[in-house]
mmCIF file of C-alpha atoms in Angstrom:
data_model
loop_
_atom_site.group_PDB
_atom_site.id
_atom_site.type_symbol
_atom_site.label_atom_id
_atom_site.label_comp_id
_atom_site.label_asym_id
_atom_site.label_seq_id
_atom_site.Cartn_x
_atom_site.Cartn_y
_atom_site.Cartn_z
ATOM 1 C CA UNK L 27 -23.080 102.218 44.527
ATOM 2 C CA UNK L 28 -24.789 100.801 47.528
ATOM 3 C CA UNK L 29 -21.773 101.146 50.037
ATOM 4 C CA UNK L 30 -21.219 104.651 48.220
ATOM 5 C CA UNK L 31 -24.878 105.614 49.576
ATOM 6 C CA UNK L 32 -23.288 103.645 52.973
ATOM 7 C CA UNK L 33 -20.887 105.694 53.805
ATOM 8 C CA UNK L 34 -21.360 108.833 52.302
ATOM 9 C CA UNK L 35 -19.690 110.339 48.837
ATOM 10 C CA UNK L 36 -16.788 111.996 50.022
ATOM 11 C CA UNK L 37 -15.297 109.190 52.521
ATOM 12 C CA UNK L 38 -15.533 106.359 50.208
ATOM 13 C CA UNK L 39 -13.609 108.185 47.057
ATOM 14 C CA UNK L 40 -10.392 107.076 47.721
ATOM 15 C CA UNK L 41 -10.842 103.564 48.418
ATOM 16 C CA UNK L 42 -11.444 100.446 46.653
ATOM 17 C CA UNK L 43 -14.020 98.198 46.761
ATOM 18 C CA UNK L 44 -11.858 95.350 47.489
ATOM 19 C CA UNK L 45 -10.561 94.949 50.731
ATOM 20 C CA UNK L 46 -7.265 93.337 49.754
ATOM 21 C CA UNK L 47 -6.749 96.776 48.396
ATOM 22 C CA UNK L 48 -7.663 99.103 51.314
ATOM 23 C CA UNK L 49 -4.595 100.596 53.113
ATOM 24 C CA UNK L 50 -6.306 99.511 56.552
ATOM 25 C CA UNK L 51 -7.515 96.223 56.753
ATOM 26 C CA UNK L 52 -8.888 96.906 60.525
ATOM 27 C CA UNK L 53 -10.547 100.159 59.609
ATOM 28 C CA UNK L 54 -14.381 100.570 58.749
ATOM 29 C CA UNK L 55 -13.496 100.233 55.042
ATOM 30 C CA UNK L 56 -12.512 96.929 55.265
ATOM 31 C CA UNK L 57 -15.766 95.032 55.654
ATOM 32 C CA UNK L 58 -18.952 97.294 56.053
ATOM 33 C CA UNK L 59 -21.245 95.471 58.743
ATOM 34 C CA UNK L 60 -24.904 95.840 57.051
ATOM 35 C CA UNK L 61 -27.996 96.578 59.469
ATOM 36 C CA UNK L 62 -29.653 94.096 60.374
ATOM 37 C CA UNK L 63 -29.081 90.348 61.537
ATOM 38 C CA UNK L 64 -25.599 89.684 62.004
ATOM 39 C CA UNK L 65 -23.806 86.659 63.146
ATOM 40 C CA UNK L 66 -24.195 82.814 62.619
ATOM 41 C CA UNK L 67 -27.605 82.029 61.408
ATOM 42 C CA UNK L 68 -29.696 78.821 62.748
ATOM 43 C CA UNK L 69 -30.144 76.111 60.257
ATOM 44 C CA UNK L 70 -33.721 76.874 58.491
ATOM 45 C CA UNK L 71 -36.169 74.861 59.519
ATOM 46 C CA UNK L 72 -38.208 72.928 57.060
ATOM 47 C CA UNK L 73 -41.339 71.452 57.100
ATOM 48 C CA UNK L 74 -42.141 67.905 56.874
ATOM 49 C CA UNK L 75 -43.686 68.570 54.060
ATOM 50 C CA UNK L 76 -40.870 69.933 52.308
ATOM 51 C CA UNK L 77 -38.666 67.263 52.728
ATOM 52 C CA UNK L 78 -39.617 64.997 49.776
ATOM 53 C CA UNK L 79 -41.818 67.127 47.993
ATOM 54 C CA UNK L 80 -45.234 65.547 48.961
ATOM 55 C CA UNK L 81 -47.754 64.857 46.848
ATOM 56 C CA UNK L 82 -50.221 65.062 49.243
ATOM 57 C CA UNK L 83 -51.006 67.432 52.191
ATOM 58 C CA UNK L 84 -49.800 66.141 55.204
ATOM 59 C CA UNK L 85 -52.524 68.346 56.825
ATOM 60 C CA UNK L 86 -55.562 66.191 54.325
ATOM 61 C CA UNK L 87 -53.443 62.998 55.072
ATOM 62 C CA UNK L 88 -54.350 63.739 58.770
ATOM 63 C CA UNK L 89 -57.604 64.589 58.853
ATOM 64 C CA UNK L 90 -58.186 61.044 56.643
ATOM 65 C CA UNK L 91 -56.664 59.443 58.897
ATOM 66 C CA UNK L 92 -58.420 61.117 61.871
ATOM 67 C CA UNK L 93 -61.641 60.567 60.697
ATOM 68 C CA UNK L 94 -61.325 56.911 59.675
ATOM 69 C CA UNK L 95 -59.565 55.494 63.213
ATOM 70 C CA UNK L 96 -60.839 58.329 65.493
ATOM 71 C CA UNK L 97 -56.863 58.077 66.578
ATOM 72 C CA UNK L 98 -54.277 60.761 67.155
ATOM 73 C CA UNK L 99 -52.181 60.661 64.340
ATOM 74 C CA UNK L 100 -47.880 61.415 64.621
ATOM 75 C CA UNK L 101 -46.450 63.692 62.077
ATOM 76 C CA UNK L 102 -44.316 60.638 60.959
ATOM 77 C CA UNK L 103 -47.359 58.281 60.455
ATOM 78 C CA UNK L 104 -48.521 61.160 57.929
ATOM 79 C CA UNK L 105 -45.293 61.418 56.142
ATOM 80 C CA UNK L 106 -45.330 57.488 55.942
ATOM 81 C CA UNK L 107 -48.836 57.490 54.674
ATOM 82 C CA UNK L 108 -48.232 60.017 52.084
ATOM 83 C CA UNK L 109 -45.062 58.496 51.226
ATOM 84 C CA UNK L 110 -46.941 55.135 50.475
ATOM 85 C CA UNK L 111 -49.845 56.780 48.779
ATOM 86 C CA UNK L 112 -47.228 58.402 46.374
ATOM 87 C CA UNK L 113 -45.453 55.449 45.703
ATOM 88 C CA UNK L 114 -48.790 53.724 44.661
ATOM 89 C CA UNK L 115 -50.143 56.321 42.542
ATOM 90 C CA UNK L 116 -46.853 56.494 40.648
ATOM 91 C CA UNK L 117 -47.091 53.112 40.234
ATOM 92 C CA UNK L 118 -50.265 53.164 38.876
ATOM 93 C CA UNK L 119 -49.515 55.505 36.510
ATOM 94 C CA UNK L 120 -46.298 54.241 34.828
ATOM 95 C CA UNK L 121 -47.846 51.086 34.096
ATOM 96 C CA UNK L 122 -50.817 52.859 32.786
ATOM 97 C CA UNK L 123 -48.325 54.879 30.358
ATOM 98 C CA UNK L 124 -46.919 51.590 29.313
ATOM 99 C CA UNK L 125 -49.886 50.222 28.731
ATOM 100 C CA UNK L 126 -51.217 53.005 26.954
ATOM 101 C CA UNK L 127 -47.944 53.099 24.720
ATOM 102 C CA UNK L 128 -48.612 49.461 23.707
ATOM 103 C CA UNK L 129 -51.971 50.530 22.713
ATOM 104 C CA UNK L 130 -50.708 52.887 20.379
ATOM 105 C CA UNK L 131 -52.008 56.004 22.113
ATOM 106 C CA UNK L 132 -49.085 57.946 23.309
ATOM 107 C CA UNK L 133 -51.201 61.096 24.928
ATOM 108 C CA UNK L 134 -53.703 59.795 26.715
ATOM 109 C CA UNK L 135 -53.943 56.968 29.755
ATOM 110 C CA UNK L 136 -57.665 55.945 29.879
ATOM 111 C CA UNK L 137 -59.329 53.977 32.677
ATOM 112 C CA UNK L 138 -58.800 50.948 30.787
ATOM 113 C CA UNK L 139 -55.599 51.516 30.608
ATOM 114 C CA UNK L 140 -54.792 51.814 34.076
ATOM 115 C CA UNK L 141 -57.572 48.756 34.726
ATOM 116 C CA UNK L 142 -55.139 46.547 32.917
ATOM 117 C CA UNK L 143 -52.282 47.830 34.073
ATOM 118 C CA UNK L 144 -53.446 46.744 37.333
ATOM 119 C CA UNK L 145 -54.265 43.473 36.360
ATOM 120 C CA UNK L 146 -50.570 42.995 34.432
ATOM 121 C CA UNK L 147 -48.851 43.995 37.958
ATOM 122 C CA UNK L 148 -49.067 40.979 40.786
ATOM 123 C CA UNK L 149 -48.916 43.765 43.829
ATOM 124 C CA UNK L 150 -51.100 46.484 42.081
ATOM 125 C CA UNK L 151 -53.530 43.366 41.622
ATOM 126 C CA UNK L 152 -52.938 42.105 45.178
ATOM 127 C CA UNK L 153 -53.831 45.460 46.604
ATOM 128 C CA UNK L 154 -56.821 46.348 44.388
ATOM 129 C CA UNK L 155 -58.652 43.084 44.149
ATOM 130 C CA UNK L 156 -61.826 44.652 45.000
ATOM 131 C CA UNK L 157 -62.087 47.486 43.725
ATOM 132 C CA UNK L 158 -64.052 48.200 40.085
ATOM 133 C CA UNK L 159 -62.723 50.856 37.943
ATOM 134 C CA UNK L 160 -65.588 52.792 36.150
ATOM 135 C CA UNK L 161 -65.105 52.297 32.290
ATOM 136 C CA UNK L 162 -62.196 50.230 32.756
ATOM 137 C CA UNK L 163 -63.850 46.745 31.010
ATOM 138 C CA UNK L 164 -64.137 43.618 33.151
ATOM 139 C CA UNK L 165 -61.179 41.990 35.034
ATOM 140 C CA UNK L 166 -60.213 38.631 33.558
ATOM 141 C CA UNK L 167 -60.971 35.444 35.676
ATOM 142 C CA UNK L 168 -57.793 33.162 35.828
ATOM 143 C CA UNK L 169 -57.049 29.633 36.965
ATOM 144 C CA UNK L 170 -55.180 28.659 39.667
ATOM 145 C CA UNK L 171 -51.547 27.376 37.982
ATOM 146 C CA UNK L 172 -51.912 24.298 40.602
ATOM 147 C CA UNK L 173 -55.389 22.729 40.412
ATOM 148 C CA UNK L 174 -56.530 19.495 42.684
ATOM 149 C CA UNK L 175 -57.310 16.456 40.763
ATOM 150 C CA UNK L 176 -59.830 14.062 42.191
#
């Protein structure tokens, strides 16, 4: 219908719409060239921010980061950063399903959930040390494994 509205009713009534069919495979027929852009295209461009589906804006990322070095910050720093910040969060939150599972409560992670699942994982607990998690209970005190004796 479209390459009937083309090239007009009465020259396109006698020809296929295949070309292997058309009786002049160097004639107009043969492959209609449609207005507009023609030729090889250029790769699209994407974004940074495309490239891994970020959680974050790389844009917030940078002005973060900005305001707490008073730095210039590269567009691969802010992909890095992001990148990390994902990777912790998700973290975070699988252990808090897990831990929210053993609890019996399959719909809901609650901040005491995700306070012990902290304090289950070494790095989480590493990285977090000092930070207090409102309504998440206290953070038990342990031992040393290796103690001095005097």
């Amino acid at each position: 219908m479209l390459l009937r509205r083309f090239f007009g009713e009465t020259e396109f009534n006698n020809y296929d719409v295949f070309p292997s069919k058309i009786p002049y495979k160097n004639s107009v027929f043969c492959y209609p060239k449609m207005p507009g852009k023609s030729g090889k295209r250029d790769v699209k461009k994407t974004s940074s921010g495309d490239k891994n589906r970020m959680f974050f804006k790389l844009t917030q990322v940078k002005r973060i980061m900005k305001h707490t070095t008073y730095m210039r910050v590269s567009k691969d720093a802010q992909v890095a950063m992001s990148s990390a910040l994902a990777y912790i969060i998700l973290e975070l939150l699988d252990g808090g399903k897990i831990m929210a599972h053993d609890d019996g409560n399959k719909k809901k992670i609650s901040p005491r959930h995700l306070s012990n699942a902290i304090n289950a994982d070494g790095e989480l607990s590493s990285l977090l040390k000092d930070y207090v998690i409102q309504s998440g209970g206290c953070r038990g005190f342990r031992l040393p494994e290796v103690t001095r004796k005097n």
